[in-house]
Amino acid sequence: MNTPLKLSLFGLGLAAVFAASYGAGHLAGPSPAAADNTHVSPTAHSGHNPGPAATTAPAVPGGLQTTQDGYRLQPLTPALSTGSPTPLRLAVLGPDGRPVTAYTPTHDKDLHLIAVRRDLTGFQHVHPTLGADGVWQIDLKAPAAGQYRLFADFQPAGRDRPLTLGVDLPAAGDYQPQPLPAPGRTTTVDGYTVTLDGDLVAGTSSKLTLTVARDGKPVTDLQPYLAAYGHLVVLRDGDLAYLHVHPDGAPGDGRTTAGPQIVFHAEVPSDGAYRLFLDFQHAGAVRTAAFTAVAGQGAPAASPAPSGPAPAPSASHGHEGGH
Ligand SMILES: [Cu+2]
């Protein structure tokens, strides 16, 4: 629910960075290096004009950068293993270059680690353990070979808002990329059927209602997981821009029911396809239901309208789920 605020803060931060760089360049004047640089074209100087662009810098979605606001996500393990789980170690380096050891918990945890292959399969949401030296560690296994994106979602102590940094790690082997599953409003996981209502609209807080059923019956006894009945991670197809959305209402607030509906307000940064991963807990286990949804052109209709020749390429879609 803080996403719009967070995004606008990012925007302000970005504008500040641009302003700072402009100021530095301006104060320094033409440096000897620049004077010697014969390839600097006259038009390059027009880029120094601090026009309206400096105040309308677009918000940058989370997770696209390894370094932001002085913080760096530093893997200390070169690769993931596709065999048995092996220790993954990483650190968050602070503006002083040292591992951050003090965090403000967000949703019961100091750091949420999301791992997903770059084709948006093999989603995992885990919680490493922090050592006294500031090194996070967890045993992790890549479900299959390929390039993985790791997202660390955390809030350093003393900072007023969370931060998501992302970094790639490979899992060596025979990479068999999967196409993005077709958009759909229903998915199944572990015998649960989850239905998605609502549409993603770029730049707008969009209401998404996820309804959980099991054996055809609505689930009304969802269990709180990390202080919420559901956690929704939204990743943009193409660059894996990251959104972490929490539902309206919290367990125990006297107005939020334990299912079957979990209501989110998600604001995606642009048109395009997204993969949605819903974590929910029931009967003592956390499940992940995954959907593809499209903002803008090509948004799926509320009910599919199959007609004409079968779309052969999509026949292989829909058999992938988050795990
Ligand atoms: Cu988490």
PDB file of C-alpha atoms and ligand atoms in Angstrom:
ATOM      1  CA  MET A   1       0.000   0.000   0.000  1.00  0.00           C
ATOM      2  CA  ASN A   2       3.034   2.222   0.319  1.00  0.00           C
ATOM      3  CA  THR A   3       3.977   1.627  -3.252  1.00  0.00           C
ATOM      4  CA  PRO A   4       2.813   4.936  -4.737  1.00  0.00           C
ATOM      5  CA  LEU A   5       4.541   6.802  -1.934  1.00  0.00           C
ATOM      6  CA  LYS A   6       7.641   4.683  -2.319  1.00  0.00           C
ATOM      7  CA  LEU A   7       7.736   5.180  -6.061  1.00  0.00           C
ATOM      8  CA  SER A   8       7.333   8.904  -5.762  1.00  0.00           C
ATOM      9  CA  LEU A   9      10.099   9.001  -3.182  1.00  0.00           C
ATOM     10  CA  PHE A  10      12.309   7.095  -5.589  1.00  0.00           C
ATOM     11  CA  GLY A  11      11.409   9.669  -8.200  1.00  0.00           C
ATOM     12  CA  LEU A  12      12.402  12.496  -5.914  1.00  0.00           C
ATOM     13  CA  GLY A  13      15.620  10.698  -5.060  1.00  0.00           C
ATOM     14  CA  LEU A  14      16.403  10.251  -8.707  1.00  0.00           C
ATOM     15  CA  ALA A  15      15.703  13.893  -9.438  1.00  0.00           C
ATOM     16  CA  ALA A  16      18.007  14.803  -6.582  1.00  0.00           C
ATOM     17  CA  VAL A  17      20.734  12.608  -8.013  1.00  0.00           C
ATOM     18  CA  PHE A  18      20.361  14.176 -11.425  1.00  0.00           C
ATOM     19  CA  ALA A  19      20.396  17.629  -9.891  1.00  0.00           C
ATOM     20  CA  ALA A  20      23.501  16.745  -7.899  1.00  0.00           C
ATOM     21  CA  SER A  21      25.329  15.412 -10.930  1.00  0.00           C
ATOM     22  CA  TYR A  22      24.382  18.453 -12.918  1.00  0.00           C
ATOM     23  CA  GLY A  23      25.576  20.703 -10.144  1.00  0.00           C
ATOM     24  CA  ALA A  24      28.887  18.901  -9.856  1.00  0.00           C
ATOM     25  CA  GLY A  25      29.478  19.024 -13.586  1.00  0.00           C
ATOM     26  CA  HIS A  26      28.491  22.643 -13.729  1.00  0.00           C
ATOM     27  CA  LEU A  27      30.724  23.722 -10.864  1.00  0.00           C
ATOM     28  CA  ALA A  28      33.659  21.805 -12.260  1.00  0.00           C
ATOM     29  CA  GLY A  29      33.235  23.526 -15.562  1.00  0.00           C
ATOM     30  CA  PRO A  30      34.903  22.130 -18.657  1.00  0.00           C
ATOM     31  CA  SER A  31      37.485  19.741 -17.288  1.00  0.00           C
ATOM     32  CA  PRO A  32      40.822  19.245 -19.055  1.00  0.00           C
ATOM     33  CA  ALA A  33      39.652  15.758 -19.949  1.00  0.00           C
ATOM     34  CA  ALA A  34      36.497  17.099 -21.544  1.00  0.00           C
ATOM     35  CA  ALA A  35      38.471  19.738 -23.411  1.00  0.00           C
ATOM     36  CA  ASP A  36      40.689  17.033 -24.844  1.00  0.00           C
ATOM     37  CA  ASN A  37      37.748  14.903 -25.772  1.00  0.00           C
ATOM     38  CA  THR A  38      37.275  15.688 -29.411  1.00  0.00           C
ATOM     39  CA  HIS A  39      34.390  13.246 -29.649  1.00  0.00           C
ATOM     40  CA  VAL A  40      32.230  15.372 -27.370  1.00  0.00           C
ATOM     41  CA  SER A  41      29.739  16.838 -29.755  1.00  0.00           C
ATOM     42  CA  PRO A  42      28.273  20.296 -29.324  1.00  0.00           C
ATOM     43  CA  THR A  43      24.869  18.749 -28.725  1.00  0.00           C
ATOM     44  CA  ALA A  44      26.210  17.025 -25.627  1.00  0.00           C
ATOM     45  CA  HIS A  45      26.160  20.382 -23.905  1.00  0.00           C
ATOM     46  CA  SER A  46      22.470  20.775 -24.477  1.00  0.00           C
ATOM     47  CA  GLY A  47      22.063  17.831 -22.154  1.00  0.00           C
ATOM     48  CA  HIS A  48      23.261  20.058 -19.339  1.00  0.00           C
ATOM     49  CA  ASN A  49      20.241  22.251 -19.596  1.00  0.00           C
ATOM     50  CA  PRO A  50      18.479  21.837 -16.255  1.00  0.00           C
ATOM     51  CA  GLY A  51      15.054  22.060 -17.819  1.00  0.00           C
ATOM     52  CA  PRO A  52      11.802  20.528 -16.729  1.00  0.00           C
ATOM     53  CA  ALA A  53      13.232  17.057 -17.312  1.00  0.00           C
ATOM     54  CA  ALA A  54      15.209  17.390 -14.096  1.00  0.00           C
ATOM     55  CA  THR A  55      12.009  17.651 -12.100  1.00  0.00           C
ATOM     56  CA  THR A  56      10.027  15.020 -13.972  1.00  0.00           C
ATOM     57  CA  ALA A  57      12.474  12.142 -13.712  1.00  0.00           C
ATOM     58  CA  PRO A  58      10.468   8.942 -13.952  1.00  0.00           C
ATOM     59  CA  ALA A  59      10.146   6.741 -10.923  1.00  0.00           C
ATOM     60  CA  VAL A  60      12.461   3.769 -11.109  1.00  0.00           C
ATOM     61  CA  PRO A  61      10.899   0.481 -10.058  1.00  0.00           C
ATOM     62  CA  GLY A  62      12.638  -1.556  -7.389  1.00  0.00           C
ATOM     63  CA  GLY A  63      14.976  -4.461  -7.930  1.00  0.00           C
ATOM     64  CA  LEU A  64      16.522  -3.277 -11.181  1.00  0.00           C
ATOM     65  CA  GLN A  65      19.732  -2.089  -9.580  1.00  0.00           C
ATOM     66  CA  THR A  66      22.493  -3.806  -7.642  1.00  0.00           C
ATOM     67  CA  THR A  67      23.453  -0.500  -6.039  1.00  0.00           C
ATOM     68  CA  GLN A  68      21.107   2.248  -4.955  1.00  0.00           C
ATOM     69  CA  ASP A  69      21.203   5.079  -2.416  1.00  0.00           C
ATOM     70  CA  GLY A  70      24.690   3.987  -1.358  1.00  0.00           C
ATOM     71  CA  TYR A  71      23.684   0.400  -0.607  1.00  0.00           C
ATOM     72  CA  ARG A  72      25.040  -2.537  -2.580  1.00  0.00           C
ATOM     73  CA  LEU A  73      23.883  -6.134  -2.746  1.00  0.00           C
ATOM     74  CA  GLN A  74      27.031  -8.234  -2.786  1.00  0.00           C
ATOM     75  CA  PRO A  75      26.823 -11.987  -3.456  1.00  0.00           C
ATOM     76  CA  LEU A  76      29.580 -13.929  -1.701  1.00  0.00           C
ATOM     77  CA  THR A  77      28.736 -17.124  -3.567  1.00  0.00           C
ATOM     78  CA  PRO A  78      29.549 -17.241  -7.284  1.00  0.00           C
ATOM     79  CA  ALA A  79      26.706 -19.475  -8.419  1.00  0.00           C
ATOM     80  CA  LEU A  80      23.646 -21.435  -7.417  1.00  0.00           C
ATOM     81  CA  SER A  81      23.561 -25.215  -7.400  1.00  0.00           C
ATOM     82  CA  THR A  82      20.965 -27.328  -9.159  1.00  0.00           C
ATOM     83  CA  GLY A  83      21.859 -30.374  -7.082  1.00  0.00           C
ATOM     84  CA  SER A  84      21.251 -30.458  -3.369  1.00  0.00           C
ATOM     85  CA  PRO A  85      20.770 -27.171  -1.524  1.00  0.00           C
ATOM     86  CA  THR A  86      24.067 -25.408  -0.948  1.00  0.00           C
ATOM     87  CA  PRO A  87      24.875 -22.362   1.139  1.00  0.00           C
ATOM     88  CA  LEU A  88      24.189 -19.052  -0.549  1.00  0.00           C
ATOM     89  CA  ARG A  89      25.943 -16.156   1.117  1.00  0.00           C
ATOM     90  CA  LEU A  90      25.457 -12.482   0.460  1.00  0.00           C
ATOM     91  CA  ALA A  91      25.843  -9.152   2.163  1.00  0.00           C
ATOM     92  CA  VAL A  92      24.279  -5.743   1.951  1.00  0.00           C
ATOM     93  CA  LEU A  93      27.059  -3.165   1.962  1.00  0.00           C
ATOM     94  CA  GLY A  94      26.182   0.211   3.400  1.00  0.00           C
ATOM     95  CA  PRO A  95      27.282   3.678   2.313  1.00  0.00           C
ATOM     96  CA  ASP A  96      30.446   3.151   4.394  1.00  0.00           C
ATOM     97  CA  GLY A  97      31.285   0.029   2.387  1.00  0.00           C
ATOM     98  CA  ARG A  98      30.800  -2.280   5.355  1.00  0.00           C
ATOM     99  CA  PRO A  99      28.151  -4.986   5.683  1.00  0.00           C
ATOM    100  CA  VAL A 100      24.925  -3.699   7.183  1.00  0.00           C
ATOM    101  CA  THR A 101      24.220  -5.522  10.459  1.00  0.00           C
ATOM    102  CA  ALA A 102      21.213  -3.588  11.782  1.00  0.00           C
ATOM    103  CA  TYR A 103      17.862  -3.737  10.054  1.00  0.00           C
ATOM    104  CA  THR A 104      14.317  -2.615  10.699  1.00  0.00           C
ATOM    105  CA  PRO A 105      12.069  -5.650  10.225  1.00  0.00           C
ATOM    106  CA  THR A 106       9.451  -5.426   7.493  1.00  0.00           C
ATOM    107  CA  HIS A 107       6.699  -8.001   7.769  1.00  0.00           C
ATOM    108  CA  ASP A 108       8.413  -9.888  10.555  1.00  0.00           C
ATOM    109  CA  LYS A 109      11.729 -10.282   8.750  1.00  0.00           C
ATOM    110  CA  ASP A 110      14.907  -8.259   8.453  1.00  0.00           C
ATOM    111  CA  LEU A 111      15.400  -9.348   4.864  1.00  0.00           C
ATOM    112  CA  HIS A 112      13.233 -11.060   2.292  1.00  0.00           C
ATOM    113  CA  LEU A 113      15.102 -12.876  -0.449  1.00  0.00           C
ATOM    114  CA  ILE A 114      13.347 -13.653  -3.711  1.00  0.00           C
ATOM    115  CA  ALA A 115      14.992 -15.898  -6.265  1.00  0.00           C
ATOM    116  CA  VAL A 116      13.533 -16.387  -9.720  1.00  0.00           C
ATOM    117  CA  ARG A 117      14.965 -17.543 -12.996  1.00  0.00           C
ATOM    118  CA  ARG A 118      15.119 -14.843 -15.648  1.00  0.00           C
ATOM    119  CA  ASP A 119      12.322 -16.528 -17.590  1.00  0.00           C
ATOM    120  CA  LEU A 120      10.126 -16.032 -14.484  1.00  0.00           C
ATOM    121  CA  THR A 121      10.077 -19.682 -13.477  1.00  0.00           C
ATOM    122  CA  GLY A 122      11.384 -21.265 -10.291  1.00  0.00           C
ATOM    123  CA  PHE A 123      10.162 -18.548  -7.921  1.00  0.00           C
ATOM    124  CA  GLN A 124      11.321 -18.838  -4.303  1.00  0.00           C
ATOM    125  CA  HIS A 125      10.746 -16.486  -1.382  1.00  0.00           C
ATOM    126  CA  VAL A 126      13.045 -17.313   1.514  1.00  0.00           C
ATOM    127  CA  HIS A 127      14.524 -15.745   4.630  1.00  0.00           C
ATOM    128  CA  PRO A 128      18.260 -16.116   5.170  1.00  0.00           C
ATOM    129  CA  THR A 129      19.927 -15.909   8.551  1.00  0.00           C
ATOM    130  CA  LEU A 130      22.068 -12.898   9.433  1.00  0.00           C
ATOM    131  CA  GLY A 131      25.471 -13.540  10.975  1.00  0.00           C
ATOM    132  CA  ALA A 132      27.142 -11.147  13.370  1.00  0.00           C
ATOM    133  CA  ASP A 133      29.496 -10.217  10.532  1.00  0.00           C
ATOM    134  CA  GLY A 134      26.619  -8.961   8.402  1.00  0.00           C
ATOM    135  CA  VAL A 135      26.644 -11.957   6.065  1.00  0.00           C
ATOM    136  CA  TRP A 136      23.296 -13.473   5.149  1.00  0.00           C
ATOM    137  CA  GLN A 137      23.241 -17.207   4.555  1.00  0.00           C
ATOM    138  CA  ILE A 138      20.702 -19.792   3.501  1.00  0.00           C
ATOM    139  CA  ASP A 139      20.813 -23.203   1.899  1.00  0.00           C
ATOM    140  CA  LEU A 140      19.310 -22.797  -1.533  1.00  0.00           C
ATOM    141  CA  LYS A 141      18.882 -24.899  -4.608  1.00  0.00           C
ATOM    142  CA  ALA A 142      18.063 -23.713  -8.103  1.00  0.00           C
ATOM    143  CA  PRO A 143      15.245 -25.883  -9.486  1.00  0.00           C
ATOM    144  CA  ALA A 144      16.935 -25.954 -12.896  1.00  0.00           C
ATOM    145  CA  ALA A 145      19.886 -24.457 -14.727  1.00  0.00           C
ATOM    146  CA  GLY A 146      19.752 -20.885 -15.943  1.00  0.00           C
ATOM    147  CA  GLN A 147      20.341 -17.291 -14.981  1.00  0.00           C
ATOM    148  CA  TYR A 148      18.622 -16.284 -11.753  1.00  0.00           C
ATOM    149  CA  ARG A 149      17.697 -12.908 -10.363  1.00  0.00           C
ATOM    150  CA  LEU A 150      18.008 -12.477  -6.617  1.00  0.00           C
ATOM    151  CA  PHE A 151      16.078  -9.680  -4.950  1.00  0.00           C
ATOM    152  CA  ALA A 152      16.881  -8.535  -1.435  1.00  0.00           C
ATOM    153  CA  ASP A 153      13.978  -6.596   0.078  1.00  0.00           C
ATOM    154  CA  PHE A 154      15.020  -4.946   3.345  1.00  0.00           C
ATOM    155  CA  GLN A 155      15.136  -1.752   5.387  1.00  0.00           C
ATOM    156  CA  PRO A 156      18.439  -0.756   6.969  1.00  0.00           C
ATOM    157  CA  ALA A 157      18.051   0.566  10.510  1.00  0.00           C
ATOM    158  CA  GLY A 158      17.763   4.320  10.461  1.00  0.00           C
ATOM    159  CA  ARG A 159      16.390   4.457   6.926  1.00  0.00           C
ATOM    160  CA  ASP A 160      12.788   5.554   6.601  1.00  0.00           C
ATOM    161  CA  ARG A 161      11.741   3.208   3.837  1.00  0.00           C
ATOM    162  CA  PRO A 162      12.590  -0.200   2.450  1.00  0.00           C
ATOM    163  CA  LEU A 163      14.885  -0.856  -0.452  1.00  0.00           C
ATOM    164  CA  THR A 164      15.003  -3.648  -3.012  1.00  0.00           C
ATOM    165  CA  LEU A 165      18.282  -4.470  -4.703  1.00  0.00           C
ATOM    166  CA  GLY A 166      18.727  -7.146  -7.355  1.00  0.00           C
ATOM    167  CA  VAL A 167      21.642  -9.153  -8.637  1.00  0.00           C
ATOM    168  CA  ASP A 168      22.046 -12.042 -11.064  1.00  0.00           C
ATOM    169  CA  LEU A 169      23.571 -15.408 -10.217  1.00  0.00           C
ATOM    170  CA  PRO A 170      23.928 -18.308 -12.630  1.00  0.00           C
ATOM    171  CA  ALA A 171      23.092 -21.946 -12.112  1.00  0.00           C
ATOM    172  CA  ALA A 172      25.300 -23.829 -14.550  1.00  0.00           C
ATOM    173  CA  GLY A 173      23.878 -26.525 -16.775  1.00  0.00           C
ATOM    174  CA  ASP A 174      21.593 -27.041 -19.707  1.00  0.00           C
ATOM    175  CA  TYR A 175      19.282 -24.039 -19.720  1.00  0.00           C
ATOM    176  CA  GLN A 176      15.838 -24.745 -21.137  1.00  0.00           C
ATOM    177  CA  PRO A 177      14.049 -21.405 -21.099  1.00  0.00           C
ATOM    178  CA  GLN A 178      10.287 -21.505 -20.786  1.00  0.00           C
ATOM    179  CA  PRO A 179       7.918 -19.117 -22.531  1.00  0.00           C
ATOM    180  CA  LEU A 180       5.856 -16.841 -20.324  1.00  0.00           C
ATOM    181  CA  PRO A 181       2.582 -18.641 -19.592  1.00  0.00           C
ATOM    182  CA  ALA A 182      -0.457 -17.110 -21.241  1.00  0.00           C
ATOM    183  CA  PRO A 183      -2.442 -14.587 -19.216  1.00  0.00           C
ATOM    184  CA  GLY A 184      -5.052 -16.283 -17.098  1.00  0.00           C
ATOM    185  CA  ARG A 185      -7.437 -15.671 -14.243  1.00  0.00           C
ATOM    186  CA  THR A 186      -7.258 -19.053 -12.603  1.00  0.00           C
ATOM    187  CA  THR A 187      -4.308 -21.081 -11.489  1.00  0.00           C
ATOM    188  CA  THR A 188      -3.801 -24.127  -9.312  1.00  0.00           C
ATOM    189  CA  VAL A 189      -1.153 -25.018  -6.784  1.00  0.00           C
ATOM    190  CA  ASP A 190      -1.053 -28.048  -4.486  1.00  0.00           C
ATOM    191  CA  GLY A 191      -4.772 -28.705  -4.935  1.00  0.00           C
ATOM    192  CA  TYR A 192      -5.757 -25.072  -4.385  1.00  0.00           C
ATOM    193  CA  THR A 193      -7.451 -23.020  -7.056  1.00  0.00           C
ATOM    194  CA  VAL A 194      -6.748 -19.300  -6.993  1.00  0.00           C
ATOM    195  CA  THR A 195      -8.771 -16.838  -9.055  1.00  0.00           C
ATOM    196  CA  LEU A 196      -7.681 -13.344 -10.009  1.00  0.00           C
ATOM    197  CA  ASP A 197     -10.168 -10.505 -10.412  1.00  0.00           C
ATOM    198  CA  GLY A 198      -9.196  -7.004 -11.434  1.00  0.00           C
ATOM    199  CA  ASP A 199      -6.851  -5.594 -14.048  1.00  0.00           C
ATOM    200  CA  LEU A 200      -3.433  -4.053 -13.883  1.00  0.00           C
ATOM    201  CA  VAL A 201      -3.398  -0.454 -15.079  1.00  0.00           C
ATOM    202  CA  ALA A 202      -0.053   1.268 -15.493  1.00  0.00           C
ATOM    203  CA  GLY A 203       0.546   4.155 -13.133  1.00  0.00           C
ATOM    204  CA  THR A 204      -2.670   3.553 -11.230  1.00  0.00           C
ATOM    205  CA  SER A 205      -3.363   1.733  -8.021  1.00  0.00           C
ATOM    206  CA  SER A 206      -5.276  -1.265  -9.327  1.00  0.00           C
ATOM    207  CA  LYS A 207      -7.456  -3.399  -7.097  1.00  0.00           C
ATOM    208  CA  LEU A 208      -6.677  -7.074  -7.429  1.00  0.00           C
ATOM    209  CA  THR A 209      -8.784  -9.639  -5.605  1.00  0.00           C
ATOM    210  CA  LEU A 210      -7.363 -13.125  -5.256  1.00  0.00           C
ATOM    211  CA  THR A 211      -9.792 -15.822  -4.145  1.00  0.00           C
ATOM    212  CA  VAL A 212      -8.568 -19.108  -2.738  1.00  0.00           C
ATOM    213  CA  ALA A 213     -10.557 -22.342  -2.959  1.00  0.00           C
ATOM    214  CA  ARG A 214      -9.755 -25.952  -2.218  1.00  0.00           C
ATOM    215  CA  ASP A 215     -11.750 -28.833  -3.641  1.00  0.00           C
ATOM    216  CA  GLY A 216     -14.233 -26.318  -4.966  1.00  0.00           C
ATOM    217  CA  LYS A 217     -14.886 -24.779  -1.553  1.00  0.00           C
ATOM    218  CA  PRO A 218     -13.793 -21.295  -0.513  1.00  0.00           C
ATOM    219  CA  VAL A 219     -10.941 -21.323   1.990  1.00  0.00           C
ATOM    220  CA  THR A 220     -11.962 -19.227   4.988  1.00  0.00           C
ATOM    221  CA  ASP A 221      -9.205 -20.172   7.383  1.00  0.00           C
ATOM    222  CA  LEU A 222      -6.099 -18.816   5.763  1.00  0.00           C
ATOM    223  CA  GLN A 223      -3.255 -18.501   8.228  1.00  0.00           C
ATOM    224  CA  PRO A 224      -1.254 -15.338   8.754  1.00  0.00           C
ATOM    225  CA  TYR A 225       2.081 -15.564   7.015  1.00  0.00           C
ATOM    226  CA  LEU A 226       4.596 -12.852   7.827  1.00  0.00           C
ATOM    227  CA  ALA A 227       1.874 -10.670   9.326  1.00  0.00           C
ATOM    228  CA  ALA A 228      -0.476 -10.873   6.342  1.00  0.00           C
ATOM    229  CA  TYR A 229      -2.861 -13.311   4.697  1.00  0.00           C
ATOM    230  CA  GLY A 230      -0.996 -12.962   1.454  1.00  0.00           C
ATOM    231  CA  HIS A 231       2.100 -11.491  -0.114  1.00  0.00           C
ATOM    232  CA  LEU A 232       2.120 -10.569  -3.749  1.00  0.00           C
ATOM    233  CA  VAL A 233       5.323 -10.181  -5.706  1.00  0.00           C
ATOM    234  CA  VAL A 234       4.864  -8.716  -9.173  1.00  0.00           C
ATOM    235  CA  LEU A 235       7.687  -8.987 -11.708  1.00  0.00           C
ATOM    236  CA  ARG A 236       7.691  -7.305 -15.093  1.00  0.00           C
ATOM    237  CA  ASP A 237       8.396  -9.572 -18.021  1.00  0.00           C
ATOM    238  CA  GLY A 238      11.532  -8.435 -19.831  1.00  0.00           C
ATOM    239  CA  ASP A 239      13.501  -6.770 -17.050  1.00  0.00           C
ATOM    240  CA  LEU A 240      12.061  -8.235 -13.838  1.00  0.00           C
ATOM    241  CA  ALA A 241      11.176  -4.874 -12.309  1.00  0.00           C
ATOM    242  CA  TYR A 242       9.988  -5.767  -8.814  1.00  0.00           C
ATOM    243  CA  LEU A 243       6.939  -4.847  -6.783  1.00  0.00           C
ATOM    244  CA  HIS A 244       6.073  -6.333  -3.394  1.00  0.00           C
ATOM    245  CA  VAL A 245       2.478  -5.638  -2.471  1.00  0.00           C
ATOM    246  CA  HIS A 246       0.726  -6.328   0.788  1.00  0.00           C
ATOM    247  CA  PRO A 247      -3.005  -6.807   1.146  1.00  0.00           C
ATOM    248  CA  ASP A 248      -5.616  -4.471   2.466  1.00  0.00           C
ATOM    249  CA  GLY A 249      -6.056  -5.221   6.136  1.00  0.00           C
ATOM    250  CA  ALA A 250      -4.074  -7.392   8.499  1.00  0.00           C
ATOM    251  CA  PRO A 251      -4.865 -10.473  10.537  1.00  0.00           C
ATOM    252  CA  GLY A 252      -6.452  -9.520  13.838  1.00  0.00           C
ATOM    253  CA  ASP A 253      -7.481  -6.006  12.819  1.00  0.00           C
ATOM    254  CA  GLY A 254     -11.136  -6.891  13.379  1.00  0.00           C
ATOM    255  CA  ARG A 255     -12.185  -6.337   9.783  1.00  0.00           C
ATOM    256  CA  THR A 256     -10.009  -8.583   7.664  1.00  0.00           C
ATOM    257  CA  THR A 257     -11.328 -12.069   7.055  1.00  0.00           C
ATOM    258  CA  ALA A 258      -9.085 -15.120   6.721  1.00  0.00           C
ATOM    259  CA  GLY A 259     -10.122 -15.677   3.135  1.00  0.00           C
ATOM    260  CA  PRO A 260     -11.336 -16.670   0.738  1.00  0.00           C
ATOM    261  CA  GLN A 261     -10.542 -13.244  -0.714  1.00  0.00           C
ATOM    262  CA  ILE A 262      -7.253 -11.405  -0.397  1.00  0.00           C
ATOM    263  CA  VAL A 263      -7.394  -7.848  -1.708  1.00  0.00           C
ATOM    264  CA  PHE A 264      -4.346  -6.004  -2.995  1.00  0.00           C
ATOM    265  CA  HIS A 265      -3.759  -2.628  -4.579  1.00  0.00           C
ATOM    266  CA  ALA A 266      -0.902  -2.887  -7.033  1.00  0.00           C
ATOM    267  CA  GLU A 267       0.509  -0.059  -9.115  1.00  0.00           C
ATOM    268  CA  VAL A 268       2.592  -1.314 -11.997  1.00  0.00           C
ATOM    269  CA  PRO A 269       5.017   1.152 -13.587  1.00  0.00           C
ATOM    270  CA  SER A 270       4.158   0.573 -17.241  1.00  0.00           C
ATOM    271  CA  ASP A 271       2.108  -1.358 -19.746  1.00  0.00           C
ATOM    272  CA  GLY A 272       3.343  -4.850 -20.431  1.00  0.00           C
ATOM    273  CA  ALA A 273       3.193  -8.393 -19.165  1.00  0.00           C
ATOM    274  CA  TYR A 274       3.764  -9.233 -15.538  1.00  0.00           C
ATOM    275  CA  ARG A 275       4.087 -12.422 -13.567  1.00  0.00           C
ATOM    276  CA  LEU A 276       2.263 -12.364 -10.243  1.00  0.00           C
ATOM    277  CA  PHE A 277       3.325 -14.625  -7.389  1.00  0.00           C
ATOM    278  CA  LEU A 278       0.946 -14.947  -4.455  1.00  0.00           C
ATOM    279  CA  ASP A 279       2.290 -16.493  -1.256  1.00  0.00           C
ATOM    280  CA  PHE A 280      -0.400 -17.675   1.148  1.00  0.00           C
ATOM    281  CA  GLN A 281      -0.433 -20.074   4.061  1.00  0.00           C
ATOM    282  CA  HIS A 282      -3.012 -22.739   4.748  1.00  0.00           C
ATOM    283  CA  ALA A 283      -2.949 -25.984   6.691  1.00  0.00           C
ATOM    284  CA  GLY A 284       0.525 -25.178   7.940  1.00  0.00           C
ATOM    285  CA  ALA A 285       2.228 -24.770   4.588  1.00  0.00           C
ATOM    286  CA  VAL A 286       3.064 -21.781   2.419  1.00  0.00           C
ATOM    287  CA  ARG A 287       1.979 -22.106  -1.218  1.00  0.00           C
ATOM    288  CA  THR A 288       2.759 -19.923  -4.186  1.00  0.00           C
ATOM    289  CA  ALA A 289       0.173 -19.330  -6.882  1.00  0.00           C
ATOM    290  CA  ALA A 290       1.433 -17.716 -10.079  1.00  0.00           C
ATOM    291  CA  PHE A 291      -0.419 -15.775 -12.776  1.00  0.00           C
ATOM    292  CA  THR A 292       0.458 -13.868 -15.898  1.00  0.00           C
ATOM    293  CA  ALA A 293      -1.364 -10.549 -16.234  1.00  0.00           C
ATOM    294  CA  VAL A 294      -1.022  -7.820 -18.828  1.00  0.00           C
ATOM    295  CA  ALA A 295      -1.376  -4.090 -18.313  1.00  0.00           C
ATOM    296  CA  GLY A 296      -2.535  -2.096 -21.292  1.00  0.00           C
ATOM    297  CA  GLN A 297      -2.839  -3.550 -24.754  1.00  0.00           C
ATOM    298  CA  GLY A 298      -3.649  -7.203 -24.763  1.00  0.00           C
ATOM    299  CA  ALA A 299      -5.171  -7.297 -21.286  1.00  0.00           C
ATOM    300  CA  PRO A 300      -7.024 -10.561 -20.883  1.00  0.00           C
ATOM    301  CA  ALA A 301     -10.777 -10.505 -21.079  1.00  0.00           C
ATOM    302  CA  ALA A 302     -12.710 -11.539 -18.000  1.00  0.00           C
ATOM    303  CA  SER A 303     -13.648 -14.738 -19.766  1.00  0.00           C
ATOM    304  CA  PRO A 304     -11.650 -16.290 -22.557  1.00  0.00           C
ATOM    305  CA  ALA A 305     -13.233 -16.230 -25.972  1.00  0.00           C
ATOM    306  CA  PRO A 306     -11.827 -19.216 -27.797  1.00  0.00           C
ATOM    307  CA  SER A 307     -12.663 -19.089 -31.467  1.00  0.00           C
ATOM    308  CA  GLY A 308     -11.047 -19.948 -34.728  1.00  0.00           C
ATOM    309  CA  PRO A 309      -7.971 -22.092 -35.011  1.00  0.00           C
ATOM    310  CA  ALA A 310      -6.379 -23.175 -31.798  1.00  0.00           C
ATOM    311  CA  PRO A 311      -3.377 -21.025 -30.880  1.00  0.00           C
ATOM    312  CA  ALA A 312      -0.826 -23.778 -31.192  1.00  0.00           C
ATOM    313  CA  PRO A 313       2.126 -21.945 -29.617  1.00  0.00           C
ATOM    314  CA  SER A 314       0.218 -21.367 -26.404  1.00  0.00           C
ATOM    315  CA  ALA A 315      -0.629 -25.052 -26.035  1.00  0.00           C
ATOM    316  CA  SER A 316       2.561 -25.553 -24.068  1.00  0.00           C
ATOM    317  CA  HIS A 317       1.794 -22.647 -21.766  1.00  0.00           C
ATOM    318  CA  GLY A 318       0.296 -22.842 -18.357  1.00  0.00           C
ATOM    319  CA  HIS A 319       2.153 -25.830 -17.028  1.00  0.00           C
ATOM    320  CA  GLU A 320       4.556 -23.838 -14.960  1.00  0.00           C
ATOM    321  CA  GLY A 321       3.897 -22.729 -11.464  1.00  0.00           C
ATOM    322  CA  GLY A 322       5.734 -21.024  -8.688  1.00  0.00           C
ATOM    323  CA  HIS A 323       7.257 -23.354  -6.177  1.00  0.00           C
TER     324      HIS A 323
HETATM  325 CU    CU B   1       9.719 -12.621   2.963  1.00  0.00          CU
END
